[in-house]
Amino acid sequence: MKAIGLAVLVIAIGVAPACTVTAPATVSLGEFEGRISRQVLVSTQDEYNSAARAAQPGDAIILASGVWRDFDLVLDAEGSESAPIHLLAEQPGQVVLSGQSSLRLGGQHLVVSGLVFKDGYTPLNEVISFRVDAERLAFNSRVTNTVIENYNNPDRVQRDTWVVMYGQNNEFDHNHLSGKLNSGPTMTVRLNSENSQNNNHHIHHNYFGPRPVFGSNGGETLRIGTSHYSLTRSGTLVENNFFDRCSGEVEIVSNKSGGNTYRGNTFYESRGTLTLRHGNGTLVEDNLFDGNGAPYTGGVRVINADQTIRNNLFRDLTGTRFSGALVVMNGVPDSPINRYHQVDGAAIVGNRFEQVSTIELGEGSDAERSAIPINSSFKNNIVIGSREVTPFNLYDDMSGIAFSENYTNLKPPAELSDGFVVLAQGDSVPLVTSSPDTFGVLKSETGVTWFPKPNAASPFEGGRTIEIGPGENQLFEAISTAAPGDEIVLKPGAYNEAKSIAVQMPVTVRAAEAGTVSLSFERRNLFLLSADGALKLSGLAVSGTSAPDNVGNSFIASTTRGGPGNHIVELHDMSFEDFEINRAFSIVTAAKGTFFDRVEVRNSSFRNVSGVPFKFDGETDDFGIYNVEYLIIADSTFENVRGSVASIYRGGRDESTFGPHAFITGSRFENIGAESAPLAVLHGAQNIKIENNQLVQSQPVRFVITTGIPKVAHAGNTDSNGEQVSALSTEDLRK
Ligand code: CA
């Protein structure tokens, strides 16, 4: 029996009140039609719960279109292989679960399709869980055609996972997961009980949308297993998924169990690598790793035994070290289960490396990680590039990897040269891979058709231009009605703001003509960023003289109230004067628990500031968490600043992030740091550049190395006479 037209079903269960439901005439059952014998349309949570309790094989419970708030949706039922129990949207994409909603599945042969989770976050550990509780797991069940977007706990350090697969033989396909901001992997497969092991799950044709930099460990997009169960077989097949800008941390995928396959996936502009962190016998084949030249993009990081990496295309990847195109790690002799097992029996065959920065062999070699790869092969691979230099770096003895019949146009290191045919210019590149056109999957073949995939446009583009004139609270009024991407243009004159302005979307504020607009403010903070708040300010002369007589004012501040987000602040052609009404006055400060993707200052001037103008040192817990990914100060001047110009703090020894970055270039600093404070304090930064600055009555930048191998450049810094000065003092805490 298919669609029932206008027939009426009556369901009566126990003492629950009978509810009369009308089967919808409009539901298109699509691919499920043949296995559905009865439809039950429900419009309230009570109706749903009654229908779910009574569900029989072949039933389809249909959620009416609309917004379902705070819905603890549980489907605990026994379908059959020929007649599963379905939970469907009346119209795919039109059933929205918001507020504190979640979905739990338990039983057999269940199918869920067409839901959207947005405008809220889960009160549980998961948004979608393939178990009801620790006793009641799901088997042979499927979630498809479902969206989770920006469904983030407002406290970004609160940990949850959007999708967790338990049980066995489950399928997760054609779903769209985009914009996770808070702590915890986007999706995991768990093996924490016997009936979740040997699970043979199938994860395919999903769109894993942008995951911005998290700023600590815990930003993985997919994790399969945990170190504790890593020597257990999972057998999950991860196939034809598109990972789009999944850049939460150094592990895009963290493989931590045995017998998994990653086949035909595309990794696009994603920072980090598919990391074979724990567990043996992984197959990685037919994938496309396309960095498109974006920073820190990598390929596969190999650890443990019997890993096969074959017939993949690695293209335009810029990452190095842990984020190389291919990274073969050194192991720890007799490693504990949570450290690094030796690479043994790796087969790296028939891959194509085009324009990649590095292939790292023996990475991590140190006193602890001294076990070199053994019984391994690197065969029939092609390594081509237009740079002069080979991407291979050897950090230890690589005699345990047999190199043979590889091709390259870049002279390989002497130790590897027997394993390569070096192509001359004009030689055609041989086809050694089995099927060169089968790498990866197209974005359009993944996710759902009815929900847009985010594009890469600047957040400051695409809005209206709104012109305003001088006076009281003009900016407050304009921003309170602004839409994302809007640009507010200030006509010449004096602007004063008596109110603090909450900024929860990207907005540009620009002087119609640089130097004609003055701005003063009367509250502790003029701009308070939360959610997607981002500010681009240009051409304004800002005075701090009207601010209240408080300690610790800041022109721009972030707050955890209003939701998490990765903020951007750009200051162009700005001037800031007389921020000294009381102590510790800042220009931009980050609250603990907030994160800035980028704070960029260009061609701006700062004069008479009583605090630290750029203050990102709120995360003092030494958990590897920090407040800013990129701080860029270029071509600017600072004069009479009592604190350091900038302070960044990232404590702890975790190796999961690429930042913080601090680039200070082409700027002039005069009379900075009363009581000999350094020009800047960069604690735990991973990438710093201090170049071509002039330092007058100022101390060098203080750089504290806490972990990893930071990238450091400093040159061309001078004093008032143009003499070279050392602009950096370094302290190394790694020993
Ligand atoms: Ca991690």
XYZ file of C-alpha atoms and ligand atoms in Angstrom:
736
model
C 0.000 0.000 0.000
C 1.430 3.361 -0.903
C 0.274 6.917 -0.183
C -3.099 6.689 1.447
C -4.598 9.835 0.033
C -7.232 11.206 2.353
C -7.708 8.063 4.439
C -7.870 8.570 8.168
C -5.955 6.464 10.676
C -6.918 6.151 14.295
C -4.349 5.013 16.811
C -5.208 4.110 20.373
C -2.485 2.972 22.717
C -3.236 1.867 26.262
C -4.611 4.687 28.320
C -3.095 7.366 26.156
C -5.749 9.520 24.577
C -6.593 8.439 21.083
C -5.229 10.829 18.523
C -6.685 11.143 15.109
C -4.176 11.752 12.396
C -4.673 12.371 8.764
C -2.242 10.881 6.335
C -0.848 13.640 4.177
C -1.696 13.638 0.549
C 1.522 15.428 -0.297
C 4.204 13.205 1.158
C 6.413 11.798 -1.507
C 7.982 8.672 -0.085
C 10.595 8.581 -2.792
C 13.134 5.822 -2.373
C 11.351 4.435 0.716
C 7.975 3.865 -0.898
C 8.208 0.167 -1.607
C 8.825 -0.762 1.999
C 6.168 1.404 3.677
C 2.714 0.010 4.323
C 1.283 2.697 6.617
C 1.858 6.403 7.150
C 1.202 8.226 10.408
C 1.450 12.001 10.324
C 2.157 13.583 13.692
C 2.072 17.257 14.628
C 2.946 17.278 18.334
C 5.521 15.574 20.523
C 2.750 13.620 22.292
C 1.397 12.374 18.975
C 4.883 11.350 17.986
C 5.512 9.461 21.212
C 2.246 7.540 20.832
C 3.019 6.660 17.242
C 6.581 5.609 18.111
C 5.397 3.306 20.898
C 2.971 1.628 18.508
C 5.293 1.468 15.518
C 5.231 -1.759 13.499
C 7.458 -2.900 10.647
C 6.521 -1.009 7.508
C 5.298 2.058 9.365
C 6.403 5.535 8.438
C 5.980 8.112 11.170
C 5.904 11.458 9.450
C 6.794 14.643 11.287
C 4.655 17.548 10.134
C 6.482 20.464 8.538
C 7.352 23.243 10.936
C 9.641 23.965 13.852
C 9.823 21.374 16.622
C 11.395 22.955 19.696
C 13.118 21.142 22.565
C 12.257 17.727 21.146
C 13.953 14.747 22.822
C 13.223 12.575 19.797
C 13.617 8.845 20.488
C 12.878 6.031 18.072
C 13.250 2.741 19.924
C 11.620 0.077 17.785
C 12.054 -3.168 15.906
C 11.649 -2.997 12.168
C 12.554 -5.802 9.811
C 14.869 -5.994 6.853
C 12.043 -6.020 4.315
C 9.889 -3.582 6.318
C 11.947 -1.079 8.307
C 10.332 1.495 10.556
C 10.723 4.978 9.082
C 10.871 8.418 10.634
C 10.447 10.926 7.827
C 9.923 14.621 7.303
C 6.607 15.614 5.753
C 8.782 17.525 3.350
C 12.572 17.088 3.501
C 14.153 20.243 4.869
C 10.878 21.652 6.224
C 11.017 19.825 9.554
C 13.323 21.825 11.808
C 14.458 20.616 15.213
C 15.594 23.584 17.246
C 16.262 24.665 20.808
C 17.402 21.710 22.906
C 16.518 18.921 20.475
C 18.242 15.636 19.769
C 17.627 12.243 18.170
C 18.337 8.808 19.662
C 17.827 5.485 17.898
C 17.591 2.015 19.411
C 16.527 -1.312 17.964
C 16.696 -2.743 14.475
C 16.044 -1.645 10.918
C 15.193 2.008 11.452
C 15.408 4.695 8.771
C 15.454 8.442 9.452
C 15.360 11.023 6.670
C 14.774 14.678 5.885
C 15.374 16.436 9.237
C 17.186 19.712 9.925
C 18.824 20.532 13.261
C 19.534 24.243 13.639
C 19.011 27.252 15.931
C 19.953 25.482 19.120
C 22.235 22.825 20.557
C 21.992 19.429 22.142
C 21.511 19.161 25.907
C 23.046 15.637 25.674
C 26.466 14.454 24.581
C 25.152 13.925 21.041
C 22.739 15.496 18.554
C 22.160 12.220 16.722
C 23.006 9.036 18.612
C 22.774 5.466 17.365
C 21.789 4.383 20.847
C 19.041 5.288 23.305
C 21.245 4.554 26.306
C 24.197 2.336 27.160
C 21.990 -0.778 27.030
C 19.860 -0.056 23.982
C 21.854 0.337 20.748
C 20.830 0.610 17.108
C 21.607 -2.038 14.497
C 21.040 -2.178 10.737
C 19.742 1.364 10.884
C 20.195 4.383 8.678
C 20.200 8.174 8.940
C 20.077 9.920 5.591
C 19.181 13.227 3.966
C 19.548 15.097 7.259
C 21.220 18.416 8.124
C 22.945 19.679 11.250
C 24.055 23.265 10.857
C 25.623 25.634 13.409
C 24.002 23.639 16.197
C 26.520 24.827 18.762
C 26.568 25.016 22.510
C 26.946 28.728 23.323
C 29.844 27.846 25.618
C 32.504 26.734 23.150
C 34.472 24.740 25.728
C 31.385 22.562 26.460
C 32.060 19.323 24.649
C 29.568 17.420 22.507
C 29.554 15.385 19.291
C 26.972 15.900 16.581
C 26.712 12.312 15.374
C 27.826 9.215 17.262
C 27.508 5.744 15.761
C 27.150 2.810 18.138
C 25.906 -0.706 17.426
C 26.615 -2.525 14.188
C 25.834 -2.392 10.479
C 24.543 1.154 10.552
C 24.565 3.606 7.677
C 25.023 7.364 7.655
C 24.737 8.808 4.175
C 23.840 11.915 2.166
C 23.835 14.136 5.240
C 25.105 17.690 5.664
C 27.091 18.609 8.798
C 28.406 22.144 8.769
C 29.755 24.831 11.088
C 30.622 23.056 14.336
C 32.314 25.541 16.660
C 32.337 24.061 20.150
C 34.621 21.401 21.594
C 34.366 17.792 20.463
C 34.557 15.953 17.149
C 31.806 16.565 14.614
C 31.206 12.824 14.277
C 32.544 9.681 15.947
C 32.222 5.926 15.762
C 32.437 4.322 19.217
C 33.667 0.810 20.028
C 33.113 0.964 23.773
C 31.115 -2.266 24.118
C 31.350 -5.618 22.376
C 28.225 -5.053 20.300
C 29.697 -1.820 18.941
C 32.861 -3.583 17.733
C 33.323 -5.271 14.359
C 30.609 -2.834 13.420
C 30.929 -2.562 9.627
C 29.273 0.850 9.534
C 29.014 2.663 6.212
C 29.560 6.439 6.170
C 29.140 7.725 2.647
C 28.194 10.669 0.415
C 28.075 13.077 3.325
C 28.996 16.728 3.077
C 31.230 17.718 5.969
C 31.082 21.500 5.665
C 33.473 24.105 7.017
C 34.725 23.589 10.535
C 36.753 26.682 11.473
C 39.913 26.571 13.551
C 38.946 25.528 17.078
C 42.089 26.770 18.832
C 42.830 23.592 20.799
C 42.620 19.782 20.603
C 39.042 18.518 20.161
C 38.300 19.958 16.700
C 38.365 16.709 14.687
C 35.728 16.267 11.984
C 35.556 12.457 12.195
C 37.037 10.094 14.739
C 36.691 6.321 14.566
C 37.524 4.606 17.864
C 39.564 5.768 20.815
C 43.050 4.829 21.941
C 41.555 2.486 24.561
C 39.856 0.249 21.940
C 42.337 0.949 19.169
C 43.536 -2.642 18.809
C 39.941 -3.740 18.207
C 38.448 -4.078 14.727
C 35.914 -1.479 13.659
C 35.580 -2.229 9.952
C 33.946 1.090 9.115
C 33.849 2.106 5.451
C 34.173 5.869 4.907
C 33.438 6.425 1.259
C 32.734 9.279 -1.155
C 32.423 11.998 1.459
C 33.389 15.624 0.813
C 35.405 17.330 3.553
C 35.140 21.047 2.788
C 37.490 23.325 4.766
C 37.449 21.021 7.793
C 40.160 22.892 9.678
C 39.320 22.483 13.360
C 42.698 21.043 14.321
C 45.654 18.962 13.100
C 43.500 15.808 12.675
C 40.760 16.157 10.037
C 40.052 12.488 10.585
C 41.436 10.643 13.592
C 41.515 6.912 12.917
C 41.787 5.056 16.226
C 40.674 1.483 15.511
C 41.402 -1.413 13.161
C 40.272 -2.503 9.731
C 38.768 0.738 8.477
C 38.661 1.876 4.845
C 38.756 5.466 3.550
C 37.891 5.361 -0.133
C 37.033 7.979 -2.721
C 36.710 10.919 -0.361
C 37.650 14.498 -1.232
C 39.484 16.656 1.277
C 39.312 20.247 0.039
C 41.241 23.130 1.630
C 41.206 21.262 4.918
C 43.985 21.952 7.424
C 45.693 18.911 8.868
C 45.603 15.301 7.755
C 43.719 12.028 7.696
C 45.636 10.718 10.703
C 46.069 6.972 11.226
C 46.583 7.733 14.884
C 45.939 4.317 16.461
C 44.930 0.867 15.218
C 46.163 -1.318 12.384
C 45.147 -2.521 8.950
C 43.701 0.684 7.509
C 43.156 1.066 3.763
C 43.314 4.580 2.289
C 42.602 4.580 -1.445
C 41.233 6.619 -4.350
C 40.988 9.781 -2.261
C 41.669 13.318 -3.428
C 43.546 15.613 -1.067
C 43.275 19.014 -2.735
C 44.703 21.831 -0.618
C 44.196 24.431 -3.336
C 47.257 26.145 -1.881
C 45.539 26.974 1.420
C 47.700 27.074 4.565
C 48.500 23.906 6.519
C 46.696 21.587 4.112
C 47.972 18.016 4.338
C 47.298 14.441 3.288
C 47.823 11.267 5.309
C 49.799 10.788 8.536
C 50.902 7.182 9.009
C 51.424 5.478 12.386
C 51.005 1.784 13.467
C 51.077 -1.506 11.516
C 49.784 -2.710 8.157
C 48.541 0.584 6.791
C 47.949 0.731 3.023
C 47.904 4.059 1.192
C 47.342 3.479 -2.500
C 46.133 5.259 -5.581
C 45.437 8.623 -3.952
C 45.999 12.050 -5.488
C 47.697 14.634 -3.285
C 47.551 18.080 -4.899
C 48.520 21.675 -4.007
C 49.120 20.912 -0.355
C 51.181 23.458 1.568
C 51.456 21.741 4.957
C 54.713 20.695 6.579
C 55.746 18.511 9.536
C 52.588 16.952 11.093
C 50.599 18.429 8.209
C 52.680 17.206 5.271
C 51.179 15.621 2.148
C 52.434 12.287 3.480
C 53.844 11.931 6.978
C 55.404 8.689 8.171
C 55.969 8.988 11.901
C 58.651 7.472 14.057
C 57.220 5.332 16.870
C 57.949 4.853 20.531
C 59.655 1.500 21.359
C 57.142 -0.663 23.303
C 54.722 2.217 23.078
C 51.918 2.627 25.580
C 48.567 2.385 23.808
C 48.052 6.130 23.761
C 51.481 7.085 22.339
C 53.015 6.210 18.953
C 53.224 2.593 17.743
C 55.978 1.878 15.255
C 55.146 1.941 11.552
C 55.434 -1.694 10.433
C 54.412 -3.036 7.044
C 53.154 0.202 5.508
C 52.462 -0.071 1.761
C 52.514 3.294 0.017
C 51.796 2.440 -3.575
C 50.640 4.095 -6.773
C 49.947 7.540 -5.355
C 50.367 10.797 -7.177
C 51.865 13.827 -5.448
C 51.505 17.058 -7.444
C 52.839 20.378 -6.138
C 53.059 19.361 -2.513
C 55.318 21.123 -0.015
C 56.569 18.170 1.967
C 56.660 14.411 2.364
C 57.930 13.872 5.914
C 59.679 10.581 6.748
C 60.606 9.698 10.309
C 58.669 12.720 11.519
C 58.651 13.200 15.268
C 62.047 11.518 15.654
C 63.377 12.368 19.084
C 64.682 10.621 22.208
C 61.222 9.129 22.890
C 60.092 8.503 19.292
C 63.130 6.512 18.195
C 61.499 3.467 16.497
C 61.972 3.938 12.752
C 59.532 2.507 10.172
C 60.158 -1.163 9.255
C 59.033 -3.701 6.611
C 57.493 -0.938 4.541
C 57.409 -0.017 0.874
C 57.101 3.116 -1.241
C 56.504 1.956 -4.781
C 55.113 3.188 -8.093
C 54.405 6.650 -6.783
C 54.747 9.832 -8.832
C 56.116 12.994 -7.247
C 56.038 16.028 -9.494
C 56.315 19.740 -8.876
C 57.404 22.986 -10.424
C 59.628 24.005 -7.536
C 63.283 23.059 -7.757
C 63.367 21.230 -4.487
C 62.206 17.744 -3.601
C 59.423 17.572 -1.012
C 61.121 14.667 0.818
C 62.480 15.334 4.297
C 64.199 12.549 6.216
C 64.384 12.912 9.986
C 65.925 9.500 10.707
C 67.210 6.278 9.109
C 64.605 5.291 6.472
C 66.192 1.973 5.457
C 63.055 0.194 6.696
C 61.083 1.613 3.741
C 61.939 0.003 0.389
C 61.755 2.621 -2.354
C 61.281 1.245 -5.864
C 59.995 2.220 -9.301
C 58.896 5.706 -8.384
C 58.989 8.672 -10.752
C 59.838 12.278 -10.081
C 60.963 15.411 -11.881
C 62.638 16.692 -8.697
C 66.005 15.255 -7.732
C 65.327 13.027 -4.711
C 67.540 12.931 -1.614
C 70.629 10.753 -2.114
C 69.392 8.094 0.337
C 66.307 7.502 -1.833
C 67.747 7.974 -5.307
C 67.866 4.262 -6.206
C 64.110 4.093 -5.821
C 63.341 6.813 -8.373
C 63.419 7.392 -12.092
C 64.141 11.086 -12.494
C 62.185 12.546 -15.385
C 63.735 15.178 -17.578
C 61.865 18.218 -18.790
C 59.595 17.172 -21.622
C 59.328 13.544 -20.498
C 55.767 12.438 -20.190
C 54.709 11.394 -16.729
C 54.003 7.667 -16.727
C 50.660 6.283 -15.685
C 51.445 3.990 -12.811
C 48.196 4.398 -10.932
C 45.429 1.963 -11.701
C 42.617 4.416 -12.417
C 43.774 8.009 -12.547
C 40.313 9.577 -12.941
C 38.718 8.047 -9.913
C 40.127 10.189 -7.139
C 37.668 11.679 -4.691
C 34.056 12.694 -5.139
C 32.356 15.842 -6.427
C 30.861 18.154 -3.823
C 27.551 18.101 -5.688
C 27.279 14.348 -5.202
C 27.335 14.681 -1.421
C 24.956 15.985 1.238
C 21.384 16.960 0.457
C 20.061 18.785 -2.577
C 17.733 21.129 -0.714
C 20.155 22.811 1.681
C 22.831 25.208 0.389
C 26.479 24.409 0.850
C 28.406 27.418 2.198
C 30.582 29.296 -0.256
C 33.944 30.891 0.381
C 33.033 34.572 -0.007
C 34.434 37.082 2.481
C 32.036 37.564 5.387
C 32.222 41.308 4.771
C 30.783 41.052 1.261
C 27.337 40.681 -0.175
C 25.422 43.181 1.966
C 23.900 46.621 1.453
C 25.617 49.982 1.786
C 23.920 52.181 4.397
C 24.922 55.830 4.727
C 24.491 57.611 8.061
C 25.244 61.092 9.393
C 26.878 62.344 12.606
C 25.222 62.654 16.010
C 24.276 60.575 19.055
C 23.956 56.760 18.818
C 23.794 56.814 15.041
C 26.038 53.775 14.816
C 24.003 51.886 17.423
C 20.831 52.490 15.424
C 22.426 51.457 12.142
C 23.998 48.245 13.454
C 20.844 47.168 15.280
C 19.062 46.874 11.928
C 22.027 45.677 9.859
C 22.164 42.357 8.022
C 25.261 40.177 7.533
C 27.767 41.760 5.166
C 26.284 45.258 5.360
C 28.582 48.255 5.071
C 27.780 51.375 7.089
C 29.303 54.511 5.609
C 29.787 57.505 7.919
C 29.454 60.991 6.469
C 31.952 63.541 7.836
C 31.390 64.756 11.385
C 31.456 63.795 15.062
C 29.774 60.601 16.264
C 29.197 59.779 19.931
C 27.814 56.495 21.188
C 26.252 56.340 24.643
C 25.294 52.658 24.254
C 27.340 49.520 23.914
C 26.782 47.833 20.528
C 26.285 44.060 20.301
C 27.782 42.772 17.054
C 26.620 39.272 16.116
C 27.253 39.304 12.363
C 29.897 40.638 9.993
C 29.595 44.405 9.544
C 31.824 47.039 7.952
C 31.948 50.583 9.355
C 33.790 53.002 7.102
C 34.370 56.736 6.937
C 33.105 58.138 3.656
C 36.432 59.959 3.569
C 39.346 58.939 5.802
C 40.156 61.576 8.432
C 36.757 63.290 8.411
C 34.998 61.181 11.025
C 35.592 61.266 14.781
C 34.103 58.697 17.114
C 33.782 58.665 20.910
C 31.999 56.279 23.255
C 30.694 56.309 26.819
C 30.532 52.655 27.836
C 33.196 50.223 28.970
C 33.101 48.579 25.511
C 31.826 50.171 22.341
C 31.597 46.887 20.430
C 30.770 43.529 22.043
C 31.309 40.594 19.693
C 29.516 37.267 19.963
C 28.052 34.631 17.617
C 29.229 35.463 14.067
C 30.293 38.958 15.112
C 33.011 40.407 12.884
C 34.036 44.017 12.391
C 35.885 45.809 9.662
C 36.583 49.434 10.594
C 38.170 51.903 8.266
C 39.160 55.579 8.281
C 37.828 56.543 11.733
C 39.552 58.706 14.378
C 38.576 57.209 17.739
C 39.040 58.924 21.080
C 38.867 57.238 24.480
C 38.246 60.414 26.454
C 34.476 59.904 26.905
C 34.820 56.341 28.205
C 33.917 55.708 31.861
C 36.531 55.982 34.589
C 36.866 52.167 34.928
C 39.838 49.861 35.056
C 40.018 47.579 32.004
C 37.894 49.284 29.364
C 38.235 47.966 25.814
C 37.010 49.533 22.579
C 36.188 46.065 21.190
C 35.616 43.019 23.400
C 34.245 39.523 22.932
C 31.697 37.821 25.137
C 30.497 34.261 25.574
C 26.960 35.532 26.083
C 25.210 35.498 22.704
C 26.767 32.304 21.407
C 30.113 31.077 20.144
C 31.733 32.121 16.926
C 35.056 32.707 15.289
C 35.488 36.459 15.158
C 37.373 38.687 12.749
C 38.478 42.269 13.408
C 40.083 44.387 10.697
C 41.315 47.906 11.437
C 42.410 49.876 8.388
C 43.511 53.525 8.299
C 42.317 54.063 11.855
C 43.621 56.357 14.566
C 43.173 55.777 18.298
C 44.067 58.477 20.828
C 43.861 59.004 24.575
C 42.787 55.598 25.822
C 44.042 56.369 29.335
C 41.136 57.588 31.427
C 41.972 54.750 33.838
C 44.344 51.785 33.972
C 44.444 48.855 31.514
C 42.491 50.418 28.636
C 42.662 48.170 25.545
C 41.641 48.368 21.909
C 40.687 44.689 21.392
C 40.384 42.080 24.157
C 39.219 38.475 24.108
C 37.206 37.030 26.961
C 38.141 33.562 28.155
C 36.215 31.032 26.072
C 36.094 33.195 22.934
C 38.133 32.943 19.765
C 39.269 35.287 16.999
C 40.228 33.821 13.623
C 42.062 36.980 12.725
C 42.794 40.430 14.087
C 44.412 42.489 11.378
C 45.692 46.041 11.837
C 46.996 48.009 8.872
C 48.142 51.567 8.390
C 46.742 52.670 11.742
C 48.050 54.772 14.640
C 47.751 54.382 18.413
C 48.741 57.099 20.858
C 48.439 57.298 24.671
C 47.047 53.909 25.668
C 47.105 52.831 29.331
C 46.743 49.067 28.804
C 47.654 46.327 26.313
C 46.047 47.374 23.007
C 45.677 43.788 21.703
C 45.012 41.453 24.598
C 44.544 37.719 23.933
C 45.777 36.144 27.127
C 42.522 35.029 28.773
C 43.205 31.278 28.522
C 45.553 30.733 31.421
C 44.720 27.067 32.135
C 47.613 25.537 30.171
C 45.192 23.258 28.267
C 46.532 24.256 24.837
C 43.606 26.643 24.351
C 44.106 30.190 23.083
C 42.138 33.239 21.908
C 43.513 34.287 18.525
C 44.702 32.356 15.473
C 46.270 35.277 13.582
C 47.315 38.643 15.013
C 48.646 40.799 12.197
C 50.002 44.302 12.815
C 51.439 45.950 9.718
C 52.569 49.434 8.714
C 51.243 51.049 11.881
C 52.551 53.332 14.642
C 52.280 53.029 18.419
C 53.341 55.794 20.799
C 53.117 56.006 24.602
C 51.604 52.631 25.419
C 51.896 51.629 29.076
C 51.442 47.884 28.565
C 52.855 45.669 25.854
C 51.310 46.298 22.441
C 50.069 42.719 22.296
C 49.763 39.761 24.628
C 48.990 36.209 23.496
C 48.874 33.181 25.773
C 48.691 29.517 24.811
C 49.827 27.213 27.597
C 50.377 23.468 27.703
C 52.213 20.978 25.488
C 49.428 19.810 23.209
C 50.434 19.443 19.524
C 46.977 19.745 17.925
C 47.038 23.293 16.554
C 48.909 25.375 14.010
C 48.503 28.689 15.826
C 48.657 31.143 17.349
C 50.362 33.265 14.682
C 51.730 36.748 15.401
C 53.035 38.860 12.525
C 54.315 42.334 13.419
C 55.887 44.103 10.462
C 56.745 47.522 9.063
C 55.604 49.372 12.171
C 57.029 52.024 14.475
C 56.967 51.710 18.259
C 57.950 54.542 20.569
C 57.873 54.548 24.360
C 56.183 51.184 24.786
C 55.937 49.305 28.070
C 56.287 51.302 31.251
C 58.354 49.412 33.827
C 60.194 47.603 31.027
C 57.257 45.544 29.724
C 58.222 43.829 26.447
C 56.961 45.196 23.136
C 54.745 42.110 22.977
C 54.389 38.880 24.954
C 53.928 35.826 22.734
C 53.553 32.805 25.001
C 53.197 29.513 23.130
C 52.835 31.059 19.662
C 53.624 28.597 16.856
C 54.424 31.016 14.057
C 55.861 34.487 14.545
C 57.314 37.143 12.310
C 58.818 40.369 13.662
C 60.294 42.196 10.698
C 61.243 45.683 9.547
C 59.986 47.517 12.609
C 61.472 50.555 14.313
C 61.796 50.360 18.101
C 62.362 53.547 20.104
C 62.401 53.407 23.924
C 60.925 49.917 23.665
C 61.981 46.436 24.808
C 62.192 43.392 22.520
C 59.232 41.050 22.009
C 59.223 38.262 24.600
C 58.650 34.867 22.970
C 58.076 31.776 25.141
C 58.329 28.395 23.404
C 56.091 25.816 25.083
C 55.664 23.018 22.529
C 56.282 21.901 18.968
C 58.717 23.454 16.542
C 57.597 27.059 16.160
C 58.361 28.983 13.008
C 60.241 32.166 13.875
C 61.382 35.002 11.624
C 62.822 38.281 12.849
C 64.993 40.612 10.833
C 65.343 44.181 9.699
C 64.331 45.748 13.019
C 66.085 49.021 13.813
C 66.370 51.752 16.438
C 65.808 55.465 15.945
C 69.198 55.783 14.270
C 68.450 53.077 11.782
C 70.828 50.653 13.541
C 69.811 46.975 13.594
C 68.413 45.845 16.940
C 67.429 42.499 18.315
C 63.648 42.656 18.531
C 63.144 39.240 20.090
C 64.055 37.574 23.361
C 63.263 33.869 23.539
C 62.683 31.517 26.429
C 62.362 27.774 25.754
C 60.236 25.746 28.189
C 60.324 22.514 26.189
C 63.153 20.886 28.142
Ca 42.974 15.611 18.107
